């Protein structure tokens, strides 16, 4: 039986069918879904007056639950805790505050930056190409942060 390469091990979480939170591609997928949901919420806000801020706050809470290893649908590891990821966000990424809700605050920062660009796109202040480049850069930045290989600043 062939030995899987290191990328395959990281992607699989070593032995489980669950998405592994140490995988940058898993984190990227999570973040892209969150930003997609924010786009849908913004459309609902514009079309029906729904509260997009409430959706952002709920998505931040959901992301914190996942990234702190509290969602059984995902395979977490030691990094996924306030003690490790939370401390990294507070001490190395300039999030500040307490580690208990640091992912929540980082997620809100990410969604805020996305929302600014989304409104700029709606107002024709940036092009679709600029918007896509901004989204890709934001996703890359926060993927690196949430797996512990980059800083917010």
PDB file of C-alpha atoms in Angstrom:
ATOM      1  CA  UNK A   1       0.000   0.000   0.000  1.00  0.00           C
ATOM      2  CA  UNK A   2       1.513   3.356  -0.987  1.00  0.00           C
ATOM      3  CA  UNK A   3       2.264   5.920   1.711  1.00  0.00           C
ATOM      4  CA  UNK A   4       0.273   9.117   1.118  1.00  0.00           C
ATOM      5  CA  UNK A   5       2.277  12.293   0.633  1.00  0.00           C
ATOM      6  CA  UNK A   6       2.283  14.978   3.311  1.00  0.00           C
ATOM      7  CA  UNK A   7      -0.263  17.171   1.531  1.00  0.00           C
ATOM      8  CA  UNK A   8      -2.733  14.294   1.385  1.00  0.00           C
ATOM      9  CA  UNK A   9      -2.172  13.616   5.087  1.00  0.00           C
ATOM     10  CA  UNK A  10      -2.803  17.248   5.966  1.00  0.00           C
ATOM     11  CA  UNK A  11      -5.903  17.387   3.791  1.00  0.00           C
ATOM     12  CA  UNK A  12      -7.344  14.221   5.300  1.00  0.00           C
ATOM     13  CA  UNK A  13      -6.533  14.945   8.919  1.00  0.00           C
ATOM     14  CA  UNK A  14      -4.544  11.691   9.008  1.00  0.00           C
ATOM     15  CA  UNK A  15      -7.458   9.283   9.429  1.00  0.00           C
ATOM     16  CA  UNK A  16     -10.920  10.761   9.419  1.00  0.00           C
ATOM     17  CA  UNK A  17     -13.677  11.476   6.957  1.00  0.00           C
ATOM     18  CA  UNK A  18     -14.272  14.879   8.564  1.00  0.00           C
ATOM     19  CA  UNK A  19     -12.776  18.074   7.130  1.00  0.00           C
ATOM     20  CA  UNK A  20      -9.514  18.717   8.981  1.00  0.00           C
ATOM     21  CA  UNK A  21      -9.140  22.209  10.451  1.00  0.00           C
ATOM     22  CA  UNK A  22      -5.375  22.116   9.959  1.00  0.00           C
ATOM     23  CA  UNK A  23      -5.876  22.100   6.198  1.00  0.00           C
ATOM     24  CA  UNK A  24      -5.611  25.494   4.506  1.00  0.00           C
ATOM     25  CA  UNK A  25      -8.028  24.345   1.793  1.00  0.00           C
ATOM     26  CA  UNK A  26     -10.664  23.449   4.401  1.00  0.00           C
ATOM     27  CA  UNK A  27     -10.284  26.847   6.079  1.00  0.00           C
ATOM     28  CA  UNK A  28     -10.375  28.606   2.706  1.00  0.00           C
ATOM     29  CA  UNK A  29     -13.616  26.814   1.872  1.00  0.00           C
ATOM     30  CA  UNK A  30     -15.149  27.829   5.202  1.00  0.00           C
ATOM     31  CA  UNK A  31     -14.203  31.456   4.684  1.00  0.00           C
ATOM     32  CA  UNK A  32     -15.471  31.543   1.102  1.00  0.00           C
ATOM     33  CA  UNK A  33     -18.835  30.177   2.292  1.00  0.00           C
ATOM     34  CA  UNK A  34     -19.005  32.852   4.990  1.00  0.00           C
ATOM     35  CA  UNK A  35     -18.333  35.631   2.479  1.00  0.00           C
ATOM     36  CA  UNK A  36     -20.867  34.136   0.083  1.00  0.00           C
ATOM     37  CA  UNK A  37     -23.438  34.172   2.888  1.00  0.00           C
ATOM     38  CA  UNK A  38     -22.606  37.823   3.571  1.00  0.00           C
ATOM     39  CA  UNK A  39     -23.201  38.593  -0.109  1.00  0.00           C
ATOM     40  CA  UNK A  40     -26.596  36.874   0.074  1.00  0.00           C
ATOM     41  CA  UNK A  41     -27.415  38.792   3.275  1.00  0.00           C
ATOM     42  CA  UNK A  42     -26.449  42.074   1.599  1.00  0.00           C
ATOM     43  CA  UNK A  43     -28.773  41.306  -1.303  1.00  0.00           C
ATOM     44  CA  UNK A  44     -31.587  40.531   1.152  1.00  0.00           C
ATOM     45  CA  UNK A  45     -30.849  43.790   2.920  1.00  0.00           C
ATOM     46  CA  UNK A  46     -31.089  45.775  -0.312  1.00  0.00           C
ATOM     47  CA  UNK A  47     -34.132  43.950  -1.673  1.00  0.00           C
ATOM     48  CA  UNK A  48     -36.205  43.306   1.473  1.00  0.00           C
ATOM     49  CA  UNK A  49     -34.630  45.414   4.209  1.00  0.00           C
ATOM     50  CA  UNK A  50     -33.345  42.391   6.144  1.00  0.00           C
ATOM     51  CA  UNK A  51     -30.655  42.840   8.781  1.00  0.00           C
ATOM     52  CA  UNK A  52     -27.270  41.954   7.258  1.00  0.00           C
ATOM     53  CA  UNK A  53     -25.446  42.842  10.489  1.00  0.00           C
ATOM     54  CA  UNK A  54     -27.335  40.102  12.353  1.00  0.00           C
ATOM     55  CA  UNK A  55     -26.195  37.602   9.728  1.00  0.00           C
ATOM     56  CA  UNK A  56     -22.592  38.775  10.099  1.00  0.00           C
ATOM     57  CA  UNK A  57     -22.719  38.363  13.871  1.00  0.00           C
ATOM     58  CA  UNK A  58     -24.235  34.878  13.554  1.00  0.00           C
ATOM     59  CA  UNK A  59     -21.615  33.847  10.983  1.00  0.00           C
ATOM     60  CA  UNK A  60     -18.831  35.106  13.272  1.00  0.00           C
ATOM     61  CA  UNK A  61     -20.239  33.006  16.125  1.00  0.00           C
ATOM     62  CA  UNK A  62     -20.504  29.943  13.860  1.00  0.00           C
ATOM     63  CA  UNK A  63     -16.962  30.363  12.603  1.00  0.00           C
ATOM     64  CA  UNK A  64     -15.662  30.663  16.152  1.00  0.00           C
ATOM     65  CA  UNK A  65     -17.495  27.479  17.126  1.00  0.00           C
ATOM     66  CA  UNK A  66     -15.894  25.614  14.230  1.00  0.00           C
ATOM     67  CA  UNK A  67     -12.391  27.037  14.589  1.00  0.00           C
ATOM     68  CA  UNK A  68     -12.349  26.468  18.352  1.00  0.00           C
ATOM     69  CA  UNK A  69     -13.050  22.785  17.690  1.00  0.00           C
ATOM     70  CA  UNK A  70     -16.615  22.785  19.002  1.00  0.00           C
ATOM     71  CA  UNK A  71     -18.333  21.540  15.850  1.00  0.00           C
ATOM     72  CA  UNK A  72     -18.341  17.739  15.605  1.00  0.00           C
ATOM     73  CA  UNK A  73     -18.613  17.934  11.812  1.00  0.00           C
ATOM     74  CA  UNK A  74     -14.947  18.974  11.678  1.00  0.00           C
ATOM     75  CA  UNK A  75     -11.772  17.344  12.892  1.00  0.00           C
ATOM     76  CA  UNK A  76      -9.998  19.794  15.147  1.00  0.00           C
ATOM     77  CA  UNK A  77      -6.518  19.535  16.592  1.00  0.00           C
ATOM     78  CA  UNK A  78      -4.665  21.183  19.458  1.00  0.00           C
ATOM     79  CA  UNK A  79      -4.428  24.516  17.578  1.00  0.00           C
ATOM     80  CA  UNK A  80      -8.225  24.884  17.570  1.00  0.00           C
ATOM     81  CA  UNK A  81      -8.690  26.376  21.023  1.00  0.00           C
ATOM     82  CA  UNK A  82      -8.658  29.724  22.814  1.00  0.00           C
ATOM     83  CA  UNK A  83      -5.371  28.631  24.401  1.00  0.00           C
ATOM     84  CA  UNK A  84      -3.607  28.355  21.039  1.00  0.00           C
ATOM     85  CA  UNK A  85      -5.519  30.010  18.174  1.00  0.00           C
ATOM     86  CA  UNK A  86      -7.132  32.561  20.489  1.00  0.00           C
ATOM     87  CA  UNK A  87      -3.803  33.489  22.029  1.00  0.00           C
ATOM     88  CA  UNK A  88      -2.220  33.761  18.578  1.00  0.00           C
ATOM     89  CA  UNK A  89      -4.982  36.128  17.449  1.00  0.00           C
ATOM     90  CA  UNK A  90      -4.716  38.287  20.576  1.00  0.00           C
ATOM     91  CA  UNK A  91      -0.948  38.391  20.947  1.00  0.00           C
ATOM     92  CA  UNK A  92       0.387  38.115  17.391  1.00  0.00           C
ATOM     93  CA  UNK A  93      -2.395  39.388  15.173  1.00  0.00           C
ATOM     94  CA  UNK A  94      -3.462  42.516  17.036  1.00  0.00           C
ATOM     95  CA  UNK A  95      -7.020  41.371  17.713  1.00  0.00           C
ATOM     96  CA  UNK A  96      -6.742  42.350  21.384  1.00  0.00           C
ATOM     97  CA  UNK A  97      -9.212  41.519  24.109  1.00  0.00           C
ATOM     98  CA  UNK A  98      -9.798  38.077  25.553  1.00  0.00           C
ATOM     99  CA  UNK A  99      -8.879  34.812  23.858  1.00  0.00           C
ATOM    100  CA  UNK A 100     -12.348  33.359  24.510  1.00  0.00           C
ATOM    101  CA  UNK A 101     -13.920  35.275  21.611  1.00  0.00           C
ATOM    102  CA  UNK A 102     -10.870  36.213  19.530  1.00  0.00           C
ATOM    103  CA  UNK A 103     -11.992  34.207  16.474  1.00  0.00           C
ATOM    104  CA  UNK A 104     -15.318  36.012  16.586  1.00  0.00           C
ATOM    105  CA  UNK A 105     -13.602  39.410  16.537  1.00  0.00           C
ATOM    106  CA  UNK A 106     -11.184  38.369  13.769  1.00  0.00           C
ATOM    107  CA  UNK A 107     -14.103  37.063  11.697  1.00  0.00           C
ATOM    108  CA  UNK A 108     -15.971  40.340  12.139  1.00  0.00           C
ATOM    109  CA  UNK A 109     -12.858  42.204  10.976  1.00  0.00           C
ATOM    110  CA  UNK A 110     -12.700  39.984   7.884  1.00  0.00           C
ATOM    111  CA  UNK A 111     -16.404  40.452   7.122  1.00  0.00           C
ATOM    112  CA  UNK A 112     -16.173  44.216   7.690  1.00  0.00           C
ATOM    113  CA  UNK A 113     -13.330  44.487   5.169  1.00  0.00           C
ATOM    114  CA  UNK A 114     -15.333  42.399   2.705  1.00  0.00           C
ATOM    115  CA  UNK A 115     -18.461  44.516   3.233  1.00  0.00           C
ATOM    116  CA  UNK A 116     -16.524  47.726   2.524  1.00  0.00           C
ATOM    117  CA  UNK A 117     -15.359  46.278  -0.781  1.00  0.00           C
ATOM    118  CA  UNK A 118     -18.804  44.911  -1.578  1.00  0.00           C
ATOM    119  CA  UNK A 119     -20.372  48.350  -1.155  1.00  0.00           C
ATOM    120  CA  UNK A 120     -17.561  49.898  -3.225  1.00  0.00           C
ATOM    121  CA  UNK A 121     -18.322  47.358  -5.961  1.00  0.00           C
ATOM    122  CA  UNK A 122     -22.061  48.107  -5.783  1.00  0.00           C
ATOM    123  CA  UNK A 123     -21.284  51.819  -6.097  1.00  0.00           C
ATOM    124  CA  UNK A 124     -18.983  51.192  -9.119  1.00  0.00           C
ATOM    125  CA  UNK A 125     -15.951  52.501  -7.217  1.00  0.00           C
ATOM    126  CA  UNK A 126     -14.110  49.223  -7.901  1.00  0.00           C
ATOM    127  CA  UNK A 127     -14.396  46.811 -10.819  1.00  0.00           C
ATOM    128  CA  UNK A 128     -15.399  43.168 -10.671  1.00  0.00           C
ATOM    129  CA  UNK A 129     -11.758  42.225 -11.249  1.00  0.00           C
ATOM    130  CA  UNK A 130     -10.646  44.449  -8.359  1.00  0.00           C
ATOM    131  CA  UNK A 131     -13.366  42.976  -6.156  1.00  0.00           C
ATOM    132  CA  UNK A 132     -12.262  39.415  -6.970  1.00  0.00           C
ATOM    133  CA  UNK A 133      -8.616  40.257  -6.303  1.00  0.00           C
ATOM    134  CA  UNK A 134      -9.586  41.826  -2.980  1.00  0.00           C
ATOM    135  CA  UNK A 135     -11.663  38.796  -1.970  1.00  0.00           C
ATOM    136  CA  UNK A 136      -8.853  36.413  -2.903  1.00  0.00           C
ATOM    137  CA  UNK A 137      -6.330  38.447  -0.890  1.00  0.00           C
ATOM    138  CA  UNK A 138      -8.685  38.626   2.107  1.00  0.00           C
ATOM    139  CA  UNK A 139      -9.352  34.890   2.000  1.00  0.00           C
ATOM    140  CA  UNK A 140      -5.632  34.135   1.717  1.00  0.00           C
ATOM    141  CA  UNK A 141      -4.795  36.446   4.613  1.00  0.00           C
ATOM    142  CA  UNK A 142      -7.397  35.022   6.986  1.00  0.00           C
ATOM    143  CA  UNK A 143      -6.780  31.420   5.930  1.00  0.00           C
ATOM    144  CA  UNK A 144      -3.136  31.897   6.891  1.00  0.00           C
ATOM    145  CA  UNK A 145      -4.147  33.494  10.183  1.00  0.00           C
ATOM    146  CA  UNK A 146      -6.632  30.778  11.143  1.00  0.00           C
ATOM    147  CA  UNK A 147      -4.145  27.981  10.461  1.00  0.00           C
ATOM    148  CA  UNK A 148      -1.432  29.891  12.307  1.00  0.00           C
ATOM    149  CA  UNK A 149       0.952  30.769   9.508  1.00  0.00           C
ATOM    150  CA  UNK A 150       0.281  34.509   9.111  1.00  0.00           C
ATOM    151  CA  UNK A 151      -0.502  37.724  10.995  1.00  0.00           C
ATOM    152  CA  UNK A 152      -3.342  40.225  10.597  1.00  0.00           C
ATOM    153  CA  UNK A 153      -1.036  43.226  10.338  1.00  0.00           C
TER     154      UNK A 153
END
